[in-house]
Coordinates of C-alpha atoms and ligand atoms in Angstrom, one line a residue:
M271 CA 33.6 -116.0 -17.7
S272 CA 31.5 -112.9 -17.2
E273 CA 29.2 -113.1 -14.2
S274 CA 26.2 -111.9 -16.1
L275 CA 26.6 -114.7 -18.7
T276 CA 23.8 -117.2 -18.3
V277 CA 24.6 -119.6 -21.1
Q278 CA 25.7 -123.0 -20.0
L279 CA 27.2 -126.1 -21.5
S280 CA 25.0 -128.8 -22.8
D281 CA 23.8 -131.5 -20.4
R282 CA 25.4 -133.9 -22.9
I283 CA 28.9 -132.6 -22.3
A284 CA 28.3 -131.8 -18.6
N285 CA 27.2 -135.4 -18.0
M286 CA 30.0 -137.0 -20.0
E287 CA 33.0 -138.6 -18.2
E288 CA 36.4 -137.3 -19.2
S289 CA 38.6 -140.0 -20.8
A290 CA 40.4 -141.4 -17.8
T291 CA 43.4 -142.6 -19.8
L292 CA 44.0 -139.2 -21.4
A293 CA 43.3 -137.4 -18.1
M294 CA 46.0 -139.5 -16.3
A295 CA 48.4 -138.9 -19.2
A296 CA 47.7 -135.1 -18.9
K297 CA 48.4 -135.3 -15.2
A298 CA 51.7 -137.1 -15.8
R299 CA 52.6 -134.4 -18.3
E300 CA 51.8 -131.7 -15.7
F301 CA 54.2 -133.4 -13.2
K302 CA 56.9 -133.6 -15.9
A303 CA 56.4 -129.9 -16.7
K304 CA 57.2 -129.1 -13.1
G305 CA 60.5 -131.0 -13.5
I306 CA 59.2 -134.2 -11.7
N307 CA 60.4 -137.3 -13.5
V308 CA 57.2 -139.3 -13.8
I309 CA 57.3 -142.8 -15.3
S310 CA 54.2 -142.9 -17.4
L311 CA 52.5 -146.3 -17.5
S312 CA 49.0 -144.8 -17.9
L313 CA 48.5 -144.3 -21.6
G314 CA 48.4 -147.3 -23.9
E315 CA 51.0 -146.0 -26.3
P316 CA 53.8 -147.9 -27.9
D317 CA 57.2 -146.5 -26.8
F318 CA 58.6 -147.4 -30.2
K319 CA 58.8 -144.8 -33.0
T320 CA 56.8 -145.3 -36.1
P321 CA 59.0 -147.5 -38.4
K322 CA 61.2 -145.6 -40.7
H323 CA 59.7 -146.8 -44.0
I324 CA 56.2 -145.6 -42.8
Q325 CA 57.7 -142.2 -42.0
E326 CA 59.2 -142.2 -45.5
G327 CA 55.8 -143.1 -47.0
A328 CA 54.4 -139.9 -45.5
K329 CA 57.4 -137.8 -46.7
Q330 CA 57.1 -139.1 -50.2
A331 CA 53.3 -138.3 -50.2
I332 CA 54.1 -134.7 -49.3
D333 CA 56.9 -134.5 -51.9
E334 CA 54.6 -135.9 -54.6
G335 CA 52.3 -132.9 -53.9
K336 CA 49.2 -134.9 -54.8
Y337 CA 47.6 -135.3 -51.4
F338 CA 46.9 -131.8 -50.2
A339 CA 43.1 -131.7 -51.1
Y340 CA 40.2 -133.3 -49.2
P341 CA 40.4 -137.0 -49.5
P342 CA 37.2 -138.9 -50.2
V343 CA 35.1 -139.1 -46.9
P344 CA 35.6 -142.9 -46.3
G345 CA 39.3 -142.8 -47.3
Y346 CA 41.4 -143.1 -50.4
Q347 CA 40.2 -145.9 -52.6
D348 CA 43.7 -147.6 -52.7
L349 CA 43.9 -147.6 -48.9
R350 CA 40.3 -149.0 -48.6
E351 CA 41.3 -151.7 -51.1
A352 CA 44.4 -152.5 -49.1
I353 CA 42.4 -152.7 -45.9
A354 CA 39.8 -155.0 -47.6
K355 CA 42.7 -157.2 -48.8
K356 CA 44.1 -157.3 -45.2
F357 CA 40.7 -158.3 -43.9
N358 CA 40.5 -161.1 -46.4
D359 CA 44.1 -162.4 -46.0
E360 CA 44.7 -161.9 -42.3
N361 CA 41.2 -162.1 -40.8
N362 CA 39.3 -164.3 -43.2
I363 CA 36.5 -161.7 -43.5
P364 CA 35.3 -161.1 -47.0
Y365 CA 34.8 -157.3 -46.8
K366 CA 35.3 -155.4 -50.0
A367 CA 36.7 -151.8 -50.3
E368 CA 33.1 -150.4 -50.2
N369 CA 32.7 -152.0 -46.7
V370 CA 35.7 -150.0 -45.3
V371 CA 35.6 -146.6 -43.7
V372 CA 38.8 -144.9 -42.6
S373 CA 38.6 -142.5 -39.7
N374 CA 40.6 -140.4 -37.3
G375 CA 41.6 -143.3 -35.1
A376 CA 39.6 -146.3 -34.0
K377 CA 37.9 -144.1 -31.4
Q378 CA 36.2 -142.1 -34.1
S379 CA 35.4 -145.3 -35.9
I380 CA 33.5 -146.5 -32.8
A381 CA 31.9 -143.0 -32.4
N382 CA 30.6 -143.2 -36.0
V383 CA 29.2 -146.6 -35.4
M384 CA 27.4 -145.6 -32.2
F385 CA 25.9 -142.5 -33.7
S386 CA 24.9 -144.5 -36.8
L387 CA 23.3 -147.4 -35.0
L388 CA 21.7 -146.1 -31.8
N389 CA 18.3 -144.4 -31.1
P390 CA 17.7 -143.0 -27.7
G391 CA 17.3 -145.8 -25.2
D392 CA 18.8 -148.5 -27.4
E393 CA 21.0 -150.9 -25.4
V394 CA 24.5 -152.0 -26.1
I395 CA 25.9 -154.9 -24.2
V396 CA 29.5 -154.1 -23.1
Y397 CA 31.9 -156.8 -22.1
S398 CA 33.4 -155.5 -18.9
P399 CA 36.1 -154.7 -18.0
Y400 CA 36.0 -152.5 -21.0
W401 CA 37.9 -149.7 -22.7
V402 CA 37.0 -146.4 -21.2
S403 CA 35.4 -144.7 -24.2
Y404 CA 32.9 -147.5 -25.1
S405 CA 30.4 -146.5 -22.4
A406 CA 31.0 -142.7 -22.9
L407 CA 30.4 -143.0 -26.7
I408 CA 27.3 -145.1 -26.2
Q409 CA 25.9 -142.5 -23.8
L410 CA 26.8 -139.7 -26.1
A411 CA 24.7 -141.3 -28.7
E412 CA 21.9 -141.5 -26.2
G413 CA 22.2 -145.3 -25.9
T414 CA 22.4 -147.3 -22.7
P415 CA 25.4 -149.4 -21.9
V416 CA 24.5 -152.7 -20.2
F417 CA 27.6 -154.4 -18.7
I418 CA 28.3 -158.1 -18.5
T419 CA 31.3 -158.7 -16.3
G420 CA 34.1 -161.2 -16.1
G421 CA 36.4 -161.4 -13.1
L422 CA 40.0 -162.3 -12.5
E423 CA 39.0 -165.9 -11.7
N424 CA 37.8 -166.5 -15.4
D425 CA 40.4 -164.3 -17.0
F426 CA 38.0 -161.4 -17.0
K427 CA 35.8 -163.0 -19.7
A428 CA 32.0 -162.8 -19.4
T429 CA 30.3 -165.9 -20.7
A430 CA 27.9 -166.5 -23.6
E431 CA 25.3 -167.4 -20.9
Q432 CA 25.7 -163.9 -19.4
L433 CA 25.3 -162.4 -22.8
K434 CA 22.2 -164.4 -23.5
N435 CA 20.7 -163.2 -20.1
A436 CA 21.5 -159.6 -20.8
I437 CA 19.6 -159.3 -24.1
T438 CA 16.4 -157.4 -24.1
D439 CA 14.1 -156.2 -26.9
R440 CA 16.1 -152.9 -26.8
T441 CA 19.5 -154.5 -27.4
K442 CA 21.0 -153.3 -30.6
A443 CA 24.6 -154.3 -30.4
I444 CA 27.3 -155.9 -28.3
I445 CA 30.9 -154.6 -28.0
F446 CA 34.2 -156.1 -26.9
S447 CA 37.9 -155.9 -27.6
S448 CA 40.0 -159.0 -28.1
P449 CA 42.8 -158.8 -27.2
C450 CA 41.2 -156.8 -24.5
N451 CA 42.1 -153.4 -23.3
P452 CA 42.4 -153.3 -20.2
T453 CA 42.7 -157.0 -19.2
G454 CA 44.8 -158.5 -22.0
S455 CA 42.3 -161.4 -22.3
V456 CA 41.9 -163.0 -25.7
F457 CA 38.7 -164.8 -26.8
T458 CA 39.3 -168.3 -28.1
K459 CA 37.6 -169.5 -31.3
E460 CA 35.2 -171.6 -29.2
E461 CA 34.3 -168.6 -27.0
L462 CA 33.7 -166.5 -30.1
E463 CA 31.6 -169.3 -31.6
A464 CA 29.5 -169.3 -28.5
I465 CA 29.0 -165.5 -28.8
A466 CA 28.1 -165.9 -32.5
E467 CA 25.5 -168.5 -31.7
V468 CA 23.7 -166.1 -29.3
V469 CA 23.9 -163.2 -31.8
L470 CA 22.7 -165.3 -34.7
A471 CA 19.6 -166.3 -32.7
H472 CA 18.6 -162.6 -32.6
D473 CA 17.9 -160.8 -35.9
S474 CA 18.2 -157.3 -34.4
L475 CA 21.7 -157.6 -32.9
M476 CA 25.1 -156.4 -34.3
V477 CA 28.5 -157.1 -33.0
I478 CA 31.2 -154.4 -32.7
S479 CA 34.5 -156.3 -32.5
D480 CA 37.5 -154.1 -31.6
E481 CA 40.6 -155.8 -32.9
I482 CA 43.1 -153.0 -32.6
Y483 CA 45.5 -155.2 -30.5
E484 CA 45.4 -158.1 -33.0
H485 CA 49.1 -157.9 -33.7
I486 CA 49.9 -158.0 -30.0
N487 CA 48.5 -161.4 -29.3
Y488 CA 50.7 -164.0 -27.6
T489 CA 48.4 -167.0 -28.0
G490 CA 49.2 -167.7 -31.6
E491 CA 45.5 -167.7 -32.4
Q492 CA 43.8 -164.5 -33.4
V493 CA 40.2 -165.1 -34.5
S494 CA 37.9 -162.5 -35.9
I495 CA 34.3 -163.0 -35.0
G496 CA 33.3 -161.6 -38.5
S497 CA 35.0 -164.7 -40.0
L498 CA 32.6 -167.2 -38.4
P499 CA 29.8 -168.6 -40.4
G500 CA 26.9 -166.1 -40.9
M501 CA 28.7 -163.4 -39.0
V502 CA 30.0 -161.1 -41.8
D503 CA 26.6 -159.4 -42.1
R504 CA 26.4 -159.0 -38.4
T505 CA 29.8 -157.7 -37.5
I506 CA 31.5 -154.3 -37.5
T507 CA 35.2 -155.0 -37.2
V508 CA 37.1 -152.0 -35.7
N509 CA 40.9 -151.7 -36.2
G510 CA 43.6 -149.1 -36.7
F511 CA 47.3 -148.5 -37.1
A512 CA 48.1 -147.0 -33.7
K513 CA 49.1 -150.1 -31.8
G514 CA 50.5 -152.6 -34.3
F515 CA 52.5 -150.0 -36.2
A516 CA 53.3 -147.5 -33.4
M517 CA 51.3 -144.8 -35.1
T518 CA 49.2 -143.4 -32.2
G519 CA 49.7 -139.8 -33.2
W520 CA 48.9 -140.3 -36.9
R521 CA 45.2 -141.1 -36.0
V522 CA 44.2 -143.7 -38.5
G523 CA 41.5 -146.1 -37.6
Y524 CA 39.0 -148.0 -39.7
I525 CA 36.0 -150.3 -39.8
G526 CA 35.0 -153.2 -42.0
A527 CA 31.2 -153.3 -41.9
P528 CA 28.1 -154.3 -43.8
L529 CA 27.4 -151.8 -46.6
W530 CA 24.4 -150.1 -44.8
V531 CA 26.6 -149.4 -41.7
A532 CA 29.6 -148.3 -43.8
K533 CA 27.4 -145.9 -45.7
A534 CA 25.9 -144.5 -42.5
C535 CA 29.3 -144.0 -40.9
T536 CA 30.5 -142.2 -44.1
K537 CA 27.5 -139.9 -43.8
M538 CA 28.3 -139.3 -40.2
Q539 CA 31.9 -138.6 -40.8
G540 CA 31.1 -136.3 -43.7
Q541 CA 29.5 -133.9 -41.2
V542 CA 32.0 -134.2 -38.4
T543 CA 35.6 -134.4 -39.8
S544 CA 35.1 -134.7 -43.6
A545 CA 37.8 -137.4 -43.8
N546 CA 41.0 -138.6 -42.2
C547 CA 44.2 -136.6 -42.8
S548 CA 45.5 -137.3 -46.3
I549 CA 49.1 -137.7 -45.4
A550 CA 48.3 -140.0 -42.5
Q551 CA 46.4 -142.2 -44.9
R552 CA 49.4 -142.5 -47.2
A553 CA 51.5 -143.5 -44.3
A554 CA 48.9 -146.1 -43.3
L555 CA 49.0 -147.5 -46.9
T556 CA 52.7 -147.8 -46.7
A557 CA 52.3 -149.7 -43.3
L558 CA 49.8 -152.1 -44.8
T559 CA 51.6 -152.8 -48.0
S560 CA 55.1 -153.4 -46.5
D561 CA 56.7 -156.2 -44.6
L562 CA 55.3 -156.7 -41.0
G563 CA 58.8 -157.3 -39.6
P564 CA 58.8 -154.2 -37.3
T565 CA 55.4 -155.1 -36.0
Y566 CA 56.6 -158.6 -35.1
E567 CA 59.7 -157.2 -33.5
M568 CA 57.6 -154.9 -31.3
K569 CA 55.4 -157.7 -30.3
K570 CA 58.4 -159.8 -29.3
A571 CA 59.6 -156.9 -27.1
Y572 CA 56.2 -156.6 -25.5
E573 CA 56.2 -160.3 -24.8
E574 CA 59.5 -160.2 -23.0
R575 CA 58.3 -157.2 -20.9
R576 CA 55.1 -159.0 -20.1
Q577 CA 57.1 -161.8 -18.4
L578 CA 59.3 -159.3 -16.6
V579 CA 56.3 -157.3 -15.3
Y580 CA 54.4 -160.4 -14.3
D581 CA 57.4 -161.6 -12.3
L582 CA 57.9 -158.2 -10.6
L583 CA 54.2 -157.6 -9.8
S584 CA 53.8 -161.1 -8.5
E585 CA 56.4 -160.3 -5.8
I586 CA 54.2 -157.4 -4.4
P587 CA 52.2 -158.6 -1.4
G588 CA 48.4 -158.3 -1.8
V589 CA 48.5 -157.8 -5.6
K590 CA 46.5 -160.4 -7.5
L591 CA 46.9 -160.7 -11.3
N592 CA 46.5 -162.9 -14.3
M593 CA 48.9 -163.4 -17.2
P594 CA 47.5 -161.3 -20.0
K595 CA 47.3 -163.1 -23.4
G596 CA 47.5 -160.0 -25.5
A597 CA 47.7 -156.2 -25.7
F598 CA 50.3 -154.4 -23.4
Y599 CA 48.4 -154.0 -20.1
F600 CA 48.3 -155.6 -16.7
F601 CA 45.1 -155.2 -14.7
P602 CA 45.9 -156.3 -11.2
D603 CA 43.4 -156.5 -8.4
V604 CA 44.7 -154.2 -5.7
S605 CA 41.7 -154.2 -3.4
S606 CA 43.7 -155.6 -0.5
Y607 CA 45.1 -152.0 -0.1
F608 CA 41.7 -150.4 0.2
G609 CA 41.0 -149.1 3.7
K610 CA 44.8 -148.6 4.4
S611 CA 46.5 -145.3 5.0
T612 CA 49.8 -143.5 5.6
D613 CA 51.2 -140.0 6.0
G614 CA 47.9 -138.2 5.3
Y615 CA 46.8 -140.5 2.5
E616 CA 43.7 -142.6 3.0
I617 CA 43.2 -145.3 0.3
K618 CA 39.5 -145.8 -0.2
D619 CA 39.6 -147.1 -3.7
A620 CA 41.7 -147.6 -6.9
S621 CA 41.5 -143.9 -7.8
D622 CA 43.0 -142.9 -4.4
L623 CA 45.7 -145.6 -4.9
C624 CA 46.6 -144.3 -8.4
L625 CA 46.9 -140.7 -7.0
Y626 CA 49.0 -142.0 -4.1
I627 CA 51.3 -143.9 -6.5
L628 CA 51.5 -140.9 -8.8
E629 CA 52.4 -138.4 -6.0
K630 CA 54.6 -140.7 -3.9
A631 CA 56.2 -143.0 -6.5
H632 CA 55.9 -140.7 -9.5
V633 CA 54.4 -143.5 -11.6
S634 CA 51.2 -142.8 -13.5
L635 CA 48.6 -145.6 -13.8
V636 CA 44.9 -145.6 -14.5
T637 CA 42.2 -146.5 -12.0
G638 CA 40.2 -149.6 -12.8
E639 CA 37.0 -147.7 -12.1
A640 CA 37.3 -146.1 -15.5
F641 CA 37.2 -149.6 -17.1
G642 CA 34.3 -150.9 -14.9
A643 CA 36.5 -152.7 -12.4
P644 CA 36.9 -150.6 -9.3
E645 CA 39.1 -153.2 -7.6
C646 CA 41.8 -153.0 -10.2
I647 CA 44.4 -150.6 -11.7
R648 CA 45.8 -150.6 -15.2
L649 CA 49.5 -150.6 -15.9
S650 CA 50.7 -150.3 -19.5
Y651 CA 54.0 -152.1 -20.1
A652 CA 54.6 -150.3 -23.4
A653 CA 57.7 -148.8 -21.8
S654 CA 61.4 -149.7 -21.6
E655 CA 62.6 -152.5 -19.3
T656 CA 64.6 -149.9 -17.3
E657 CA 61.5 -147.8 -16.7
L658 CA 59.3 -150.8 -15.9
K659 CA 61.8 -152.1 -13.3
E660 CA 62.2 -148.7 -11.7
A661 CA 58.4 -148.0 -11.7
I662 CA 57.5 -151.4 -10.2
S663 CA 60.2 -151.2 -7.5
K664 CA 58.9 -147.7 -6.6
I665 CA 55.2 -148.9 -6.5
K666 CA 56.3 -151.8 -4.3
E667 CA 58.0 -149.5 -1.9
V668 CA 55.1 -147.0 -1.5
L669 CA 52.6 -149.8 -1.2
S670 CA 54.6 -151.3 1.7
L671 CA 54.1 -148.0 3.6
L672 CA 50.4 -148.5 3.7
S673 CA 48.9 -150.2 6.8
Ligands
LIG853 N1 43.7 -146.8 -26.2 C1 44.7 -146.1 -25.4 C2 44.5 -146.4 -23.9 O1 43.6 -147.1 -23.6 C3 44.9 -144.7 -25.8 C4 44.2 -143.7 -25.0 C5 42.8 -143.5 -25.3 O2 42.5 -143.0 -26.4 O3 42.0 -143.7 -24.4 O4 45.3 -145.9 -23.2

């Protein structure tokens, strides 16, 4: 940059946190580019390939030659209809196609919602630990995140009582993911009913329910809060194709929402990205209208890895963990290592520990600080069993050097 240039970046971007998940993934790529074989357990990304029939759906769309123009801003009508049908059939939420907006990943869906709902100073109650981008997007929309926190002892689930106590006259929405990224916790029907009761007692409160991990739920019970009595008008249900269909790079997310919210998100999206990629939408339609066999197969594999990782992590002294009920993350408490040191490394917190593990064990993880839990680290087990075994054995080894 020229020294005479006085123009500066906006405060908005200067004050914004970089996405810790993506930053750690970039760091792992840097190591790999230098020829260092890093096992990447930082990014929550299925290690499976997008199922063949979905790839074929995209190829067919290209060959048909009909999908090269701008799609409608909220998505192709047939895809929106298929998503509405999915909401009705699988989630028991009576959204229609007009309630659905398709976006470039669930992240853009959440961004659209925050920009559409929040005025400066409006508060959003965030169930913590939370996915990294919730707080950043709320702040970008000039809202204020208000955290309610659950700990390891209660499976990281804040209670309805905590929710009630956090509501002020500025509270506009609450947001959580179930299954939860990063903790793997899943709200039971009773817990969701307790949340709904609190929400329904306040006319000015919306729920943003992130259900992107719905297909990776080991409890056998996936309940959408939007299906509970009175909640369809109060709920924005966020979902996408990345996790359940191994389609992270295709970038297809969506919401089901009351019409006034769906229209606002469409208006927002019309100015920012115009629409989601046409071919990716055709692939998503194939995913939704085909057999879910590959999705169940992937879930089975994650479930087996979950047990493996649980057993291996449990053997490491000083690591405290719960058994996640969904998603593909472990979120162990590693605070017993804080204050320890070795060989020029001083471990003050989880960020130091992640850096130490990356540099010494060549395994990339994400600090819990980014998810609102500075005592924890996040490990994604969307990796092969061989990689997981090797990674955890290396982590165990380098942790044992700390004293
Ligand atoms: N949701 C994934 C994760 O938490 C993808 C990365 C991201 O977009 O943050 O790792």
